[in-house]
Short mmCIF file of C-alpha atoms in Angstrom, two decimals:
data_model
loop_
_atom_site.label_atom_id
_atom_site.label_comp_id
_atom_site.label_asym_id
_atom_site.label_seq_id
_atom_site.Cartn_x
_atom_site.Cartn_y
_atom_site.Cartn_z
CA UNK A 34 98.48 140.71 147.58
CA UNK A 35 97.80 139.97 151.18
CA UNK A 36 101.43 140.06 153.05
CA UNK A 37 99.87 137.61 155.16
CA UNK A 38 100.45 134.04 153.31
CA UNK A 39 97.00 132.07 152.51
CA UNK A 40 96.28 129.85 155.71
CA UNK A 41 98.86 131.22 157.94
CA UNK A 42 96.86 134.03 159.00
CA UNK A 43 95.82 136.45 161.93
CA UNK A 44 98.26 137.09 164.89
CA UNK A 45 97.53 136.03 167.83
CA UNK A 46 95.17 138.65 170.32
CA UNK A 47 97.05 139.83 172.75
CA UNK A 48 94.42 139.89 175.94
CA UNK A 49 92.09 143.05 177.38
CA UNK A 50 94.25 142.57 180.65
CA UNK A 51 98.20 143.00 180.12
CA UNK A 52 99.23 140.97 182.86
CA UNK A 53 96.76 138.15 182.20
CA UNK A 54 98.10 137.28 179.28
CA UNK A 55 101.23 136.47 181.49
CA UNK A 56 99.81 133.80 183.74
CA UNK A 57 100.78 131.02 183.23
CA UNK A 58 99.13 127.30 185.16
CA UNK A 59 101.49 125.89 187.79
CA UNK A 60 102.52 122.90 184.98
CA UNK A 61 103.21 124.98 182.58
CA UNK A 62 100.45 126.03 180.23
CA UNK A 63 98.40 128.94 178.73
CA UNK A 64 95.53 131.12 180.27
CA UNK A 65 92.40 129.87 179.77
CA UNK A 66 91.88 127.52 177.24
CA UNK A 67 95.49 128.90 175.21
CA UNK A 68 98.26 130.42 175.93
CA UNK A 69 98.52 132.82 173.59
CA UNK A 70 95.55 134.85 173.73
CA UNK A 71 93.46 133.96 170.50
CA UNK A 72 94.76 130.38 169.44
CA UNK A 73 93.41 127.69 171.24
CA UNK A 74 97.13 125.69 171.05
CA UNK A 75 99.85 128.63 172.03
CA UNK A 76 102.82 128.29 170.27
CA UNK A 77 102.78 124.60 168.78
CA UNK A 78 101.35 124.92 165.60
CA UNK A 79 100.20 121.08 166.34
CA UNK A 80 98.09 122.19 169.23
CA UNK A 81 100.64 120.98 171.91
CA UNK A 82 101.03 124.39 173.08
CA UNK A 83 98.55 124.70 175.52
CA UNK A 84 98.31 122.09 177.22
CA UNK A 85 99.25 121.96 180.64
CA UNK A 86 103.45 120.93 180.49
CA UNK A 87 103.89 121.70 177.02
CA UNK A 88 106.11 124.47 177.77
CA UNK A 89 108.89 125.17 180.52
CA UNK A 90 112.72 125.29 180.54
CA UNK A 91 114.52 122.76 178.89
CA UNK A 92 111.93 121.73 175.59
CA UNK A 93 113.68 122.29 173.14
CA UNK A 94 116.86 120.43 174.32
CA UNK A 95 114.63 117.63 175.14
CA UNK A 96 111.62 118.15 172.85
CA UNK A 97 110.39 114.39 173.93
CA UNK A 98 110.49 116.04 177.92
CA UNK A 99 108.67 119.04 176.58
CA UNK A 100 105.92 117.63 174.91
CA UNK A 101 105.12 114.61 177.21
CA UNK A 102 107.61 115.04 180.53
CA UNK A 103 105.43 116.66 183.25
CA UNK A 104 102.00 115.28 182.02
CA UNK A 105 100.01 113.21 183.70
CA UNK A 106 98.28 110.26 182.55
CA UNK A 107 94.99 111.60 181.42
CA UNK A 108 97.08 114.72 179.86
CA UNK A 109 98.75 112.30 178.30
CA UNK A 110 96.20 109.94 176.68
CA UNK A 111 94.84 113.31 175.33
CA UNK A 112 98.44 114.72 173.98
CA UNK A 113 98.53 111.26 172.07
CA UNK A 114 95.27 111.11 170.98
CA UNK A 115 95.53 114.60 169.38
CA UNK A 116 98.89 113.54 167.58
CA UNK A 117 97.02 110.86 165.97
CA UNK A 118 94.07 112.80 165.10
CA UNK A 119 96.66 114.60 163.05
CA UNK A 120 98.56 112.80 161.45
CA UNK A 121 96.60 109.90 160.48
CA UNK A 122 93.77 112.46 158.98
CA UNK A 123 93.61 111.45 155.74
CA UNK A 124 90.47 114.08 154.18
CA UNK A 125 91.68 116.89 151.56
CA UNK A 126 94.21 119.90 151.87
CA UNK A 127 92.89 121.22 154.87
CA UNK A 128 91.28 119.16 158.09
CA UNK A 129 88.29 121.35 158.50
CA UNK A 130 87.40 119.05 161.81
CA UNK A 131 90.54 120.64 163.61
CA UNK A 132 89.21 123.99 161.78
CA UNK A 133 85.41 123.93 163.44
CA UNK A 134 87.00 122.55 166.44
CA UNK A 135 89.19 125.71 167.02
CA UNK A 136 87.33 127.83 165.24
CA UNK A 137 84.97 127.44 167.87
CA UNK A 138 87.20 127.35 170.76
CA UNK A 139 88.38 130.86 169.54
CA UNK A 140 84.14 132.27 169.50
CA UNK A 141 84.00 130.28 173.10
CA UNK A 142 87.28 132.59 174.39
CA UNK A 143 85.53 136.21 173.73
CA UNK A 144 87.03 138.94 171.61
CA UNK A 145 89.47 141.70 172.99
CA UNK A 146 86.35 143.56 174.07
CA UNK A 147 85.59 141.59 176.69
CA UNK A 148 81.85 140.65 174.84
CA UNK A 149 81.85 136.57 175.23
CA UNK A 150 79.01 134.67 172.54
CA UNK A 151 75.67 133.29 173.81
CA UNK A 152 72.56 131.80 173.13
CA UNK A 153 70.02 134.33 171.42
CA UNK A 154 66.90 135.20 173.36
CA UNK A 155 63.13 135.35 171.55
CA UNK A 156 63.21 139.23 172.02
CA UNK A 157 66.37 139.10 169.71
CA UNK A 158 64.99 136.92 167.56
CA UNK A 159 61.62 138.53 167.56
CA UNK A 160 63.83 141.83 166.58
CA UNK A 161 65.82 140.40 163.31
CA UNK A 162 62.39 139.00 162.34
CA UNK A 163 60.85 142.30 161.85
CA UNK A 164 63.94 144.39 160.63
CA UNK A 165 64.42 141.44 157.67
CA UNK A 166 60.56 141.74 157.10
CA UNK A 167 60.26 145.56 156.99
CA UNK A 168 63.82 145.46 155.20
CA UNK A 169 62.55 143.52 152.16
CA UNK A 170 59.19 145.90 152.02
CA UNK A 171 61.63 149.04 151.42
CA UNK A 172 63.16 147.21 149.10
CA UNK A 173 60.41 146.50 147.46
CA UNK A 174 60.28 149.94 146.18
CA UNK A 175 63.93 150.17 144.90
CA UNK A 176 64.75 146.82 142.56
CA UNK A 177 62.95 144.47 140.60
CA UNK A 178 64.67 141.53 142.23
CA UNK A 179 61.82 139.64 144.57
CA UNK A 180 62.68 139.06 148.56
CA UNK A 181 65.05 136.39 148.14
CA UNK A 182 64.53 135.02 152.05
CA UNK A 183 62.62 132.34 153.27
CA UNK A 184 63.49 133.04 156.94
CA UNK A 185 64.91 135.20 158.64
CA UNK A 186 67.39 134.18 161.54
CA UNK A 187 69.34 135.93 164.42
CA UNK A 188 73.02 133.26 165.39
CA UNK A 189 75.39 133.55 167.82
CA UNK A 190 78.82 133.48 167.01
CA UNK A 191 79.00 130.18 167.33
CA UNK A 192 76.25 129.62 165.09
CA UNK A 193 77.33 131.59 162.36
CA UNK A 194 80.71 129.68 161.99
CA UNK A 195 79.08 126.04 161.74
CA UNK A 196 76.95 127.24 158.50
CA UNK A 197 79.18 129.24 157.09
CA UNK A 198 82.18 126.21 157.63
CA UNK A 199 81.01 124.93 153.67
CA UNK A 200 81.61 127.58 152.07
CA UNK A 201 84.59 128.62 153.56
CA UNK A 202 85.37 124.86 152.74
CA UNK A 203 84.42 125.99 148.96
CA UNK A 204 86.16 129.13 149.06
CA UNK A 205 90.04 127.94 150.44
CA UNK A 206 90.47 124.17 149.07
CA UNK A 207 91.64 125.31 145.74
CA UNK A 208 94.72 127.75 147.35
CA UNK A 209 95.00 124.82 149.94
CA UNK A 210 95.58 122.07 147.30
CA UNK A 211 98.36 124.10 145.17
CA UNK A 212 99.94 123.84 148.56
CA UNK A 213 99.66 120.31 149.72
CA UNK A 214 100.46 119.28 146.14
CA UNK A 215 103.72 120.89 146.31
CA UNK A 216 104.37 119.51 149.52
CA UNK A 217 104.98 116.24 147.57
CA UNK A 218 106.50 117.37 145.21
CA UNK A 219 109.62 118.59 146.19
CA UNK A 220 111.36 115.11 146.76
CA UNK A 221 113.59 113.80 144.02
CA UNK A 222 111.26 111.81 141.62
CA UNK A 223 112.83 108.75 142.42
CA UNK A 224 112.58 109.57 146.12
CA UNK A 225 109.17 109.90 146.02
CA UNK A 226 108.08 105.88 145.83
CA UNK A 227 110.60 105.19 149.15
CA UNK A 228 109.11 107.96 150.75
CA UNK A 229 105.13 107.05 150.70
CA UNK A 230 104.96 107.66 154.35
CA UNK A 231 106.83 110.85 154.69
CA UNK A 232 104.83 112.44 151.88
CA UNK A 233 101.33 111.49 153.82
CA UNK A 234 102.89 112.61 157.15
CA UNK A 235 103.99 116.09 155.61
CA UNK A 236 100.19 115.83 153.92
CA UNK A 237 98.54 115.34 157.31
CA UNK A 238 100.57 117.38 158.76
CA UNK A 239 99.85 120.57 156.26
CA UNK A 240 96.60 120.05 156.47
CA UNK A 241 96.67 120.06 160.49
CA UNK A 242 98.20 123.23 159.93
CA UNK A 243 96.03 125.13 157.54
CA UNK A 244 93.27 123.59 159.61
CA UNK A 245 94.58 125.39 163.28
CA UNK A 246 95.17 128.41 160.66
CA UNK A 247 91.64 128.66 159.61
CA UNK A 248 89.89 127.48 162.15
CA UNK A 249 91.26 130.73 164.32
CA UNK A 250 90.75 133.34 160.97
CA UNK A 251 87.44 132.15 161.05
CA UNK A 252 86.54 132.48 164.85
CA UNK A 253 87.73 135.68 164.65
CA UNK A 254 85.90 137.12 161.65
CA UNK A 255 82.84 135.55 164.16
CA UNK A 256 83.19 138.17 166.37
CA UNK A 257 83.44 140.81 163.70
CA UNK A 258 80.99 139.74 160.84
CA UNK A 259 77.13 141.58 161.33
CA UNK A 260 75.76 139.04 159.20
CA UNK A 261 75.83 136.32 156.32
CA UNK A 262 77.52 137.77 153.70
CA UNK A 263 80.11 140.66 155.05
CA UNK A 264 81.97 139.43 152.00
CA UNK A 265 80.15 139.81 149.64
CA UNK A 266 80.06 136.10 149.30
CA UNK A 267 76.93 134.03 150.07
CA UNK A 268 79.02 132.61 153.59
CA UNK A 269 75.52 130.89 154.84
CA UNK A 270 72.95 128.71 153.34
CA UNK A 271 70.95 130.44 150.60
CA UNK A 272 67.31 132.47 151.36
CA UNK A 273 67.94 132.63 154.71
CA UNK A 274 68.88 136.55 155.74
CA UNK A 275 70.76 135.81 159.09
CA UNK A 276 72.46 138.68 161.47
CA UNK A 277 74.32 138.72 164.87
CA UNK A 278 72.29 140.83 167.59
CA UNK A 279 75.66 140.71 169.90
CA UNK A 280 78.40 141.84 167.13
CA UNK A 281 75.50 144.24 165.67
CA UNK A 282 75.47 145.95 168.97
CA UNK A 283 78.99 146.37 169.19
CA UNK A 284 79.17 147.24 165.93
CA UNK A 285 77.17 150.03 166.90
CA UNK A 286 78.16 150.99 170.41
CA UNK A 287 80.15 154.40 169.84
CA UNK A 288 77.96 155.86 166.47
CA UNK A 289 75.86 157.32 168.35
CA UNK A 290 72.76 156.00 166.11
CA UNK A 291 69.60 154.47 167.83
CA UNK A 292 70.16 150.68 167.97
CA UNK A 293 67.28 149.90 165.65
CA UNK A 294 68.33 152.58 162.51
CA UNK A 295 71.89 150.23 163.05
CA UNK A 296 69.24 147.38 162.84
CA UNK A 297 67.41 147.75 160.28
CA UNK A 298 69.87 148.35 157.74
CA UNK A 299 72.23 145.88 158.19
CA UNK A 300 69.21 143.80 157.71
CA UNK A 301 68.53 145.91 154.43
CA UNK A 302 71.90 145.39 152.90
CA UNK A 303 71.68 141.51 154.05
CA UNK A 304 68.26 141.52 152.67
CA UNK A 305 69.52 142.65 148.96
CA UNK A 306 72.03 140.63 148.69
CA UNK A 307 70.23 137.51 149.54
CA UNK A 308 67.99 139.07 146.40
CA UNK A 309 70.69 139.30 144.12
CA UNK A 310 71.85 135.60 144.88
CA UNK A 311 69.11 133.99 145.52
CA UNK A 312 66.98 135.91 141.89
CA UNK A 313 70.67 135.82 139.64
CA UNK A 314 70.81 132.31 139.49
CA UNK A 315 74.34 132.35 137.87
CA UNK A 316 75.91 134.28 140.10
CA UNK A 317 77.06 132.14 142.96
CA UNK A 318 79.34 129.84 140.54
CA UNK A 319 80.55 132.93 139.08
CA UNK A 320 82.06 134.25 142.23
CA UNK A 321 83.44 131.11 143.17
CA UNK A 322 84.88 129.80 140.58
CA UNK A 323 86.32 133.32 139.87
CA UNK A 324 88.20 132.37 143.08
CA UNK A 325 89.22 128.68 141.66
CA UNK A 326 90.51 130.67 138.59
CA UNK A 327 92.26 132.49 140.68
CA UNK A 328 94.31 129.54 143.13
CA UNK A 329 94.70 127.96 140.39
CA UNK A 330 97.23 130.33 139.23
CA UNK A 331 99.27 129.94 142.64
CA UNK A 332 102.87 128.80 142.12
CA UNK A 333 104.68 127.73 145.48
CA UNK A 334 107.97 128.76 145.94
CA UNK A 335 109.83 125.27 145.82
CA UNK A 336 112.87 125.89 146.48
CA UNK A 337 111.74 127.67 149.63
CA UNK A 338 109.64 124.80 150.46
CA UNK A 339 112.67 122.30 149.60
CA UNK A 340 114.78 124.21 152.23
CA UNK A 341 112.26 123.60 154.85
CA UNK A 342 111.85 120.06 154.13
CA UNK A 343 115.27 119.66 153.69
CA UNK A 344 116.43 121.35 157.08
CA UNK A 345 112.75 120.01 158.56
CA UNK A 346 113.72 118.91 162.25
CA UNK A 347 110.89 116.18 163.41
CA UNK A 348 110.67 116.75 166.84
CA UNK A 349 110.66 120.59 165.81
CA UNK A 350 107.42 120.91 162.70
CA UNK A 351 106.91 124.11 163.99
CA UNK A 352 110.38 125.04 161.73
CA UNK A 353 107.40 124.35 158.80
CA UNK A 354 105.05 126.71 159.64
CA UNK A 355 107.74 129.07 160.56
CA UNK A 356 109.27 128.85 157.22
CA UNK A 357 105.72 128.62 154.85
CA UNK A 358 104.37 131.57 157.21
CA UNK A 359 107.49 133.23 154.94
CA UNK A 360 105.59 133.07 152.07
CA UNK A 361 106.37 130.80 149.52
CA UNK A 362 103.66 131.25 146.94
CA UNK A 363 102.24 133.96 144.93
CA UNK A 364 100.42 134.58 141.96
CA UNK A 365 101.82 134.11 138.73
CA UNK A 366 102.54 137.30 136.31
CA UNK A 367 100.82 136.24 133.35
CA UNK A 368 98.08 137.57 131.72
CA UNK A 369 95.58 134.61 132.58
CA UNK A 370 96.21 135.11 136.64
CA UNK A 371 95.83 139.29 136.02
CA UNK A 372 92.62 138.75 134.11
CA UNK A 373 91.82 136.49 136.25
CA UNK A 374 92.22 138.81 139.69
CA UNK A 375 90.11 141.13 137.55
CA UNK A 376 87.22 139.40 137.09
CA UNK A 377 87.49 139.02 140.94
CA UNK A 378 87.82 142.18 141.74
CA UNK A 379 84.86 143.34 139.51
CA UNK A 380 82.64 141.20 140.18
CA UNK A 381 83.02 141.60 144.20
CA UNK A 382 83.16 145.11 143.42
CA UNK A 383 79.78 145.22 141.26
CA UNK A 384 77.61 142.70 143.71
CA UNK A 385 79.07 145.19 146.53
CA UNK A 386 78.14 148.23 144.43
CA UNK A 387 74.86 147.75 143.73
CA UNK A 388 74.21 146.81 147.43
CA UNK A 389 75.19 149.64 148.58
CA UNK A 390 73.55 152.22 145.61
CA UNK A 391 69.76 150.25 146.68
CA UNK A 392 70.39 150.30 150.34
CA UNK A 393 70.56 153.85 149.97
CA UNK A 394 67.84 154.44 147.70
CA UNK A 395 65.39 153.06 150.42
CA UNK A 396 66.22 154.13 152.82
CA UNK A 397 67.69 157.61 152.58
CA UNK A 398 64.30 159.18 153.32
CA UNK A 399 63.38 156.90 156.12
CA UNK A 400 66.33 156.12 158.66
CA UNK A 401 67.95 159.91 159.56
CA UNK A 402 71.03 157.93 159.89
CA UNK A 403 71.47 156.32 156.70
CA UNK A 404 73.99 158.43 154.86
CA UNK A 405 76.43 158.12 158.32
CA UNK A 406 75.81 154.33 158.31
CA UNK A 407 76.90 154.13 154.58
CA UNK A 408 79.92 156.25 155.13
CA UNK A 409 80.64 154.14 158.13
CA UNK A 410 80.37 150.98 156.53
CA UNK A 411 82.24 152.06 153.53
CA UNK A 412 85.25 153.01 155.31
CA UNK A 413 84.74 150.32 157.41
CA UNK A 414 85.48 147.91 154.22
CA UNK A 415 87.86 150.41 152.87
CA UNK A 416 90.40 151.01 155.53
CA UNK A 417 90.80 146.56 155.60
CA UNK A 418 88.51 145.72 158.17
CA UNK A 419 87.70 142.43 159.87
CA UNK A 420 86.33 141.33 156.94
CA UNK A 421 88.46 141.87 154.04
CA UNK A 422 91.60 141.04 155.83
CA UNK A 423 90.16 137.59 156.70
CA UNK A 424 89.40 137.34 153.81
CA UNK A 425 92.79 138.03 152.33
CA UNK A 426 94.28 135.78 154.68
CA UNK A 427 92.67 132.60 153.97
CA UNK A 428 92.76 133.01 150.13
CA UNK A 429 96.13 134.75 149.70
CA UNK A 430 93.99 137.54 147.99
CA UNK A 431 93.40 141.41 148.90
CA UNK A 432 90.51 143.20 148.26
CA UNK A 433 90.47 146.40 146.46
CA UNK A 434 87.46 148.53 148.31
CA UNK A 435 88.50 151.47 146.19
CA UNK A 436 86.08 149.58 143.56
CA UNK A 437 83.08 149.80 145.37
CA UNK A 438 82.65 153.49 145.42
CA UNK A 439 82.87 153.43 141.56
CA UNK A 440 80.75 150.35 141.26
CA UNK A 441 78.24 151.98 143.58
CA UNK A 442 77.92 155.26 141.23
CA UNK A 443 77.34 153.49 138.13
CA UNK A 444 74.33 151.68 139.04
CA UNK A 445 73.14 155.15 141.08
CA UNK A 446 73.80 156.40 136.96
CA UNK A 447 71.55 153.73 135.34
CA UNK A 448 68.76 153.90 137.60
CA UNK A 449 68.44 157.37 136.60
CA UNK A 450 69.34 156.33 133.21
CA UNK A 451 67.26 153.61 132.48
CA UNK A 452 64.67 153.00 136.04
CA UNK A 453 65.34 150.22 137.80
CA UNK A 454 64.32 147.69 135.62
CA UNK A 455 66.67 148.77 133.00
CA UNK A 456 69.72 148.75 135.84
CA UNK A 457 68.51 145.06 137.02
CA UNK A 458 68.10 143.30 133.84
CA UNK A 459 71.80 143.84 133.47
CA UNK A 460 71.69 141.11 135.74
CA UNK A 461 70.59 138.41 133.98
CA UNK A 462 73.38 137.42 132.13
CA UNK A 463 77.64 138.04 133.01
CA UNK A 464 78.60 138.93 129.86
CA UNK A 465 75.73 141.54 130.18
CA UNK A 466 77.32 143.70 133.43
CA UNK A 467 80.40 146.60 133.59
CA UNK A 468 83.49 145.32 132.94
CA UNK A 469 86.74 146.79 135.02
CA UNK A 470 87.14 148.88 131.81
CA UNK A 471 83.65 150.16 132.52
CA UNK A 472 84.44 151.22 135.96
CA UNK A 473 86.98 154.20 134.90
CA UNK A 474 83.89 155.17 132.46
CA UNK A 475 80.82 154.58 134.12
CA UNK A 476 79.30 157.52 131.79
CA UNK A 477 80.42 155.55 128.92
CA UNK A 478 78.59 152.47 130.02
CA UNK A 479 75.43 154.24 131.06
CA UNK A 480 74.56 155.65 127.90
CA UNK A 481 76.12 152.93 125.89
CA UNK A 482 73.64 150.43 124.04
CA UNK A 483 73.57 146.76 125.50
CA UNK A 484 72.68 143.86 124.36
CA UNK A 485 69.48 142.21 125.08
CA UNK A 486 70.22 138.41 126.22
CA UNK A 487 66.52 137.96 126.62
CA UNK A 488 65.01 138.38 123.32
CA UNK A 489 68.45 136.22 122.31
CA UNK A 490 67.72 133.50 125.09
CA UNK A 491 64.06 132.92 123.12
CA UNK A 492 64.80 133.11 120.25
CA UNK A 493 67.82 130.43 120.73
CA UNK A 494 64.96 128.15 122.24
CA UNK A 495 62.33 128.72 119.36
CA UNK A 496 64.67 127.56 117.05
CA UNK A 497 65.62 124.39 119.34
CA UNK A 498 61.71 123.16 119.56
CA UNK A 499 61.55 123.93 116.06
CA UNK A 500 64.45 121.22 114.93
CA UNK A 501 63.26 118.34 117.64
CA UNK A 502 61.88 115.81 115.91
CA UNK A 503 57.55 115.47 116.02
CA UNK A 504 56.82 112.38 118.19
CA UNK A 505 58.86 110.98 121.43
CA UNK A 506 60.26 108.60 119.49
CA UNK A 507 62.42 110.68 116.70
CA UNK A 508 60.65 108.76 113.99
CA UNK A 509 59.34 109.96 110.95
#
């Protein structure tokens, strides 16, 4: 499990120039759009810390003076508008409007290495389109799954945020719902009817907190990812192979590998993911369902939440977030929850292992740096790279990258033993795929007789046709 609980994630990024991070404007606001490095709203979790006049001496003793005292009329109006938006939110467990706004602000600030987001130019778009086209040609020779990309696109970081937020919503909402429900359940039953407005306000505050932290995490991830499938999940629109030229340039900067090779190798990985998700129709639902199944097994430590709510000072709402940051939920230690975790980890490992194996087969004889790039990406995953860290923060789950190597070896062995068609045929049905136990004993799985579900489906279809009435009205 991640040490960082869901939704209360990434630490503020320090500016590259240490002195710059200490600068304050005359009114007490943070440098740039936020005084806390990567956090556009500063230390205050509800969005006032980064506004002029929101800090300063005496704030703790007089919260209203700290919040509104030195604001000019325009800033005061903005502060009230932001507070109203937070407390009037009536959507799901996460304020996704806030998440999107913050993610875009984080992207606009740039990354710690000083790179700023920029629109993708025609030359970069053309290079990405050509890399994906060539990648698909190479993959045709090593997999029986046809191309899954209708188009190839080059995204800026901001465009990546826009395109992937719907998938993040599907991943995050089940876990956030657990915490949001618990916030309303901590009050005694006899008080809940009387405290309706308070419960509603708490949930609105909770949605704002989740929105802020998720926006922060997604915005930070946008500065690192190189495509739409870095976490092994289909985060972008179906059929659209996407690469981020700016991040690819940063990724390959110190590798000593020609930029064209880096781009092409990453295009191979993106195109391979697209084939899998396009032509294995049950896979997306299987993966997202595994995440949701895992989320259902998370339990909230209500004793901690009760203590936090009981001591909550309305003038210091950040106290609730500080309490939540200490860790209020853990997975249930039950067979069902352990099974859900194993299903998710195994499914992700199988996806990543298959991509690793087919990309290596396609690239090893064509790219001189194929082995080095493969190992670089493996180590990036194994060391808890940005994608894995953000996934752990948002979902409350830490992946086990060691399974990736196990799965890649198993897929390679299957290729040798059964050929490309025999290997890829296992994706026809989820029950045909290797299990976690099979990853421990790949030779046993490779040489085991396997079921042919296509024949079974054909037999069932023919039987169904035989039972159908002769005419359309169902009459004799």
